[in-house]
């Protein structure tokens, strides 16, 4: 496998029961984006390619980690098989498949970007961050963190959508599509965390911890975010206010 397509995390295992691949309207738009040769990153400017070659690995690790988290929870719920669980399973399956499409789109971009010397280091830092998230935690706490993370990703994608690239740039368009999915994922992850016993106080506490850690990770590439006009400090200040 080419190193520009290396994964932070392995692909999820197949589910215990057959799960058909479905596509909602936004999912179809992302699939269409992936299949449109006009969106190929090889045609973007050298500066854009260089900047995104540092940022895409961070985004990819998050999408791949999310796939695993939702996959594992779907498998757990399948094993308990109740009518109530089936409703949640359907929602989680939709999220997992959304994340898979995001992964495919970002992988396609990375495949056509130059390899930067620090790519493996960036991936390693991101892998460590996401691997630590669910370590020695209750599922409830983990899904609180997922909801907080998805809220962060929603805002970051909004900033990319309205960055110096311009609204008609293929990457800006893709980020706008991903943003719509992630906003939905915040609701689903938050609801599932509440079903598992999460309280408002727990959300507030985890928001502070997760946001601070994610900000620290993303700040390792602050110069590249800034080159696109994305202000990380402003993003995380707004997010902190939102959860108060």
Coordinates of C-alpha atoms in Angstrom, one line a residue:
X1 CA 0.0 0.0 0.0
X2 CA 1.5 3.4 -0.9
X3 CA 2.6 5.3 2.2
X4 CA 0.3 8.2 1.3
X5 CA -2.6 5.8 1.8
X6 CA -1.4 4.4 5.1
X7 CA -4.0 4.1 7.8
X8 CA -3.9 5.3 11.4
X9 CA -6.3 2.5 12.4
X10 CA -7.3 -0.8 10.8
X11 CA -10.6 -1.1 8.9
X12 CA -13.5 -2.2 11.1
X13 CA -14.6 -5.8 11.3
X14 CA -17.7 -6.9 9.5
X15 CA -20.8 -6.9 11.6
X16 CA -22.4 -10.0 13.0
X17 CA -25.5 -9.5 10.8
X18 CA -25.5 -8.4 7.1
X19 CA -25.6 -4.6 7.0
X20 CA -26.4 -3.2 3.5
X21 CA -24.5 -0.1 2.4
X22 CA -27.0 2.8 2.3
X23 CA -26.6 6.3 1.2
X24 CA -28.6 9.4 2.3
X25 CA -28.8 12.5 0.1
X26 CA -25.6 14.0 1.6
X27 CA -23.8 10.7 1.4
X28 CA -24.6 10.5 -2.3
X29 CA -23.2 14.0 -2.7
X30 CA -19.9 12.9 -1.1
X31 CA -19.8 9.7 -3.2
X32 CA -20.4 11.9 -6.3
X33 CA -17.5 14.2 -5.1
X34 CA -15.2 11.2 -4.8
X35 CA -16.1 10.0 -8.3
X36 CA -15.6 13.4 -10.0
X37 CA -12.2 13.5 -11.6
X38 CA -12.3 17.3 -11.6
X39 CA -11.8 17.2 -7.8
X40 CA -8.4 15.5 -8.1
X41 CA -5.9 17.1 -5.7
X42 CA -3.1 16.7 -8.3
X43 CA -4.7 19.7 -10.1
X44 CA -4.6 22.0 -7.1
X45 CA -1.8 24.6 -6.7
X46 CA 1.5 23.5 -5.2
X47 CA 1.0 25.6 -2.1
X48 CA -2.4 24.1 -1.5
X49 CA -1.1 20.6 -1.9
X50 CA 1.8 21.3 0.5
X51 CA -0.5 22.7 3.2
X52 CA -3.1 20.0 2.9
X53 CA -0.5 17.3 2.9
X54 CA 0.1 18.3 6.5
X55 CA -3.5 18.6 7.5
X56 CA -5.3 15.7 5.8
X57 CA -3.5 13.1 8.0
X58 CA -4.9 14.7 11.1
X59 CA -8.4 14.6 9.6
X60 CA -8.1 11.0 8.4
X61 CA -7.1 9.7 11.8
X62 CA -10.2 11.1 13.3
X63 CA -12.5 9.6 10.6
X64 CA -10.8 6.2 11.0
X65 CA -11.0 6.2 14.7
X66 CA -14.7 7.1 14.6
X67 CA -15.4 4.2 12.3
X68 CA -13.9 1.8 14.8
X69 CA -15.8 3.3 17.8
X70 CA -19.2 3.1 16.1
X71 CA -18.4 -0.3 14.6
X72 CA -17.6 -1.8 18.1
X73 CA -20.7 -0.3 19.6
X74 CA -22.9 -1.6 16.8
X75 CA -21.5 -5.1 17.3
X76 CA -22.2 -4.9 21.1
X77 CA -25.8 -3.8 20.5
X78 CA -26.3 -6.5 17.9
X79 CA -25.3 -9.1 20.6
X80 CA -28.1 -7.8 22.8
X81 CA -30.7 -7.6 20.0
X82 CA -33.7 -5.7 21.4
X83 CA -36.3 -3.6 19.6
X84 CA -34.9 -0.5 21.4
X85 CA -31.4 -1.4 20.4
X86 CA -32.4 -1.8 16.8
X87 CA -33.4 1.9 16.5
X88 CA -30.0 2.9 17.9
X89 CA -28.2 0.4 15.8
X90 CA -29.7 1.9 12.6
X91 CA -28.6 5.4 13.7
X92 CA -25.0 4.2 14.5
X93 CA -24.8 2.3 11.2
X94 CA -25.6 5.5 9.3
X95 CA -22.9 7.3 11.2
X96 CA -20.3 4.5 10.6
X97 CA -21.1 4.6 6.9
X98 CA -20.9 8.4 6.8
X99 CA -17.4 8.2 8.4
X100 CA -16.4 5.6 5.9
X101 CA -17.3 7.9 3.0
X102 CA -15.3 10.7 4.7
X103 CA -12.4 8.4 5.0
X104 CA -12.5 7.4 1.3
X105 CA -12.7 11.0 0.2
X106 CA -9.8 12.1 2.3
X107 CA -7.8 9.1 1.3
X108 CA -8.4 10.0 -2.3
X109 CA -7.1 13.5 -1.7
X110 CA -4.0 12.2 0.2
X111 CA -3.2 9.8 -2.6
X112 CA -2.6 12.7 -4.9
X113 CA -0.7 15.0 -2.6
X114 CA 3.1 15.1 -2.2
X115 CA 4.6 13.2 0.6
X116 CA 5.9 15.5 3.3
X117 CA 8.8 14.4 5.5
X118 CA 6.7 14.8 8.7
X119 CA 3.7 12.8 7.5
X120 CA 4.4 9.7 9.7
X121 CA 5.1 11.9 12.7
X122 CA 1.8 13.7 12.2
X123 CA -0.1 10.4 11.9
X124 CA 1.7 9.1 14.9
X125 CA 0.6 12.1 17.0
X126 CA -3.0 11.8 15.8
X127 CA -3.1 8.1 16.4
X128 CA -1.9 8.5 20.0
X129 CA -4.5 11.2 20.7
X130 CA -7.4 9.1 19.4
X131 CA -6.1 5.8 20.9
X132 CA -6.0 7.5 24.4
X133 CA -9.6 8.7 24.1
X134 CA -11.4 5.4 25.0
X135 CA -8.7 3.9 27.2
X136 CA -10.1 2.5 30.5
X137 CA -13.4 4.4 30.2
X138 CA -17.1 3.6 30.5
X139 CA -18.9 3.6 27.2
X140 CA -20.9 6.6 28.4
X141 CA -17.8 8.7 28.9
X142 CA -16.4 7.6 25.6
X143 CA -19.5 8.7 23.7
X144 CA -19.5 12.0 25.5
X145 CA -16.0 12.6 24.1
X146 CA -17.2 11.5 20.6
X147 CA -20.0 14.1 20.7
X148 CA -17.6 16.8 21.8
X149 CA -15.1 15.8 19.1
X150 CA -17.7 15.8 16.4
X151 CA -18.8 19.3 17.5
X152 CA -15.1 20.3 17.1
X153 CA -14.9 18.7 13.7
X154 CA -18.1 20.4 12.6
X155 CA -16.6 23.8 13.4
X156 CA -13.3 23.0 11.8
X157 CA -15.0 21.9 8.6
X158 CA -17.0 25.1 8.6
X159 CA -13.8 27.1 8.7
X160 CA -12.3 25.1 5.9
X161 CA -15.5 25.6 3.8
X162 CA -15.0 29.4 4.3
X163 CA -11.2 29.5 4.2
X164 CA -8.9 31.3 1.8
X165 CA -9.2 28.5 -0.6
X166 CA -12.5 30.0 -1.7
X167 CA -16.0 28.5 -1.6
X168 CA -15.7 26.9 -5.0
X169 CA -12.5 25.0 -4.3
X170 CA -13.2 21.2 -4.3
X171 CA -11.8 20.8 -0.8
X172 CA -14.0 23.6 0.6
X173 CA -17.0 21.9 -1.0
X174 CA -16.1 18.5 0.5
X175 CA -15.6 20.1 3.9
X176 CA -19.1 21.7 3.6
X177 CA -20.6 18.2 2.9
X178 CA -18.6 16.6 5.8
X179 CA -19.8 19.4 8.1
X180 CA -23.4 18.4 7.5
X181 CA -22.8 14.8 8.4
X182 CA -20.7 15.7 11.5
X183 CA -23.5 18.0 12.9
X184 CA -25.8 15.0 12.7
X185 CA -23.2 12.8 14.4
X186 CA -23.0 15.2 17.3
X187 CA -26.7 14.7 18.0
X188 CA -26.6 10.9 17.6
X189 CA -23.5 10.5 19.8
X190 CA -24.9 12.9 22.4
X191 CA -28.2 11.0 22.5
X192 CA -26.5 7.7 22.8
X193 CA -24.3 9.0 25.6
X194 CA -27.4 10.1 27.5
X195 CA -29.0 6.7 27.0
X196 CA -25.9 5.3 28.6
X197 CA -26.2 7.6 31.6
X198 CA -24.4 10.9 30.7
X199 CA -25.4 14.1 32.5
X200 CA -25.0 17.7 31.6
X201 CA -22.2 18.1 34.2
X202 CA -20.3 15.2 32.6
X203 CA -20.6 16.8 29.1
X204 CA -19.2 20.1 30.5
X205 CA -16.3 18.4 32.2
X206 CA -15.3 16.3 29.2
X207 CA -15.7 19.3 26.8
X208 CA -12.9 21.1 28.6
X209 CA -10.6 18.1 28.6
X210 CA -11.2 17.0 25.0
X211 CA -11.1 20.4 23.5
X212 CA -7.8 21.3 25.3
X213 CA -6.2 18.0 24.1
X214 CA -7.5 18.4 20.5
X215 CA -6.4 22.0 20.4
X216 CA -2.9 20.9 21.5
X217 CA -2.8 18.2 18.7
X218 CA -4.0 20.6 16.0
X219 CA -1.7 23.4 17.1
X220 CA 1.3 21.2 16.0
X221 CA 0.2 22.3 12.4
X222 CA -1.0 25.8 13.3
X223 CA 1.1 27.4 10.6
X224 CA -0.7 25.3 8.0
X225 CA -4.2 26.1 9.4
X226 CA -3.2 29.8 9.5
X227 CA -2.1 29.6 5.9
X228 CA -5.7 28.8 5.0
X229 CA -7.0 31.6 7.2
X230 CA -8.2 29.1 9.9
X231 CA -7.8 30.5 13.4
X232 CA -7.6 27.6 15.9
X233 CA -7.8 29.8 18.9
X234 CA -11.0 31.4 17.7
X235 CA -12.6 28.0 16.9
X236 CA -11.9 26.6 20.4
X237 CA -13.0 29.7 22.2
X238 CA -16.3 29.6 20.4
X239 CA -16.7 25.9 21.2
X240 CA -15.9 26.5 24.9
X241 CA -18.6 29.1 25.0
X242 CA -21.1 26.8 23.3
X243 CA -20.8 24.0 26.0
X244 CA -21.0 26.4 29.0

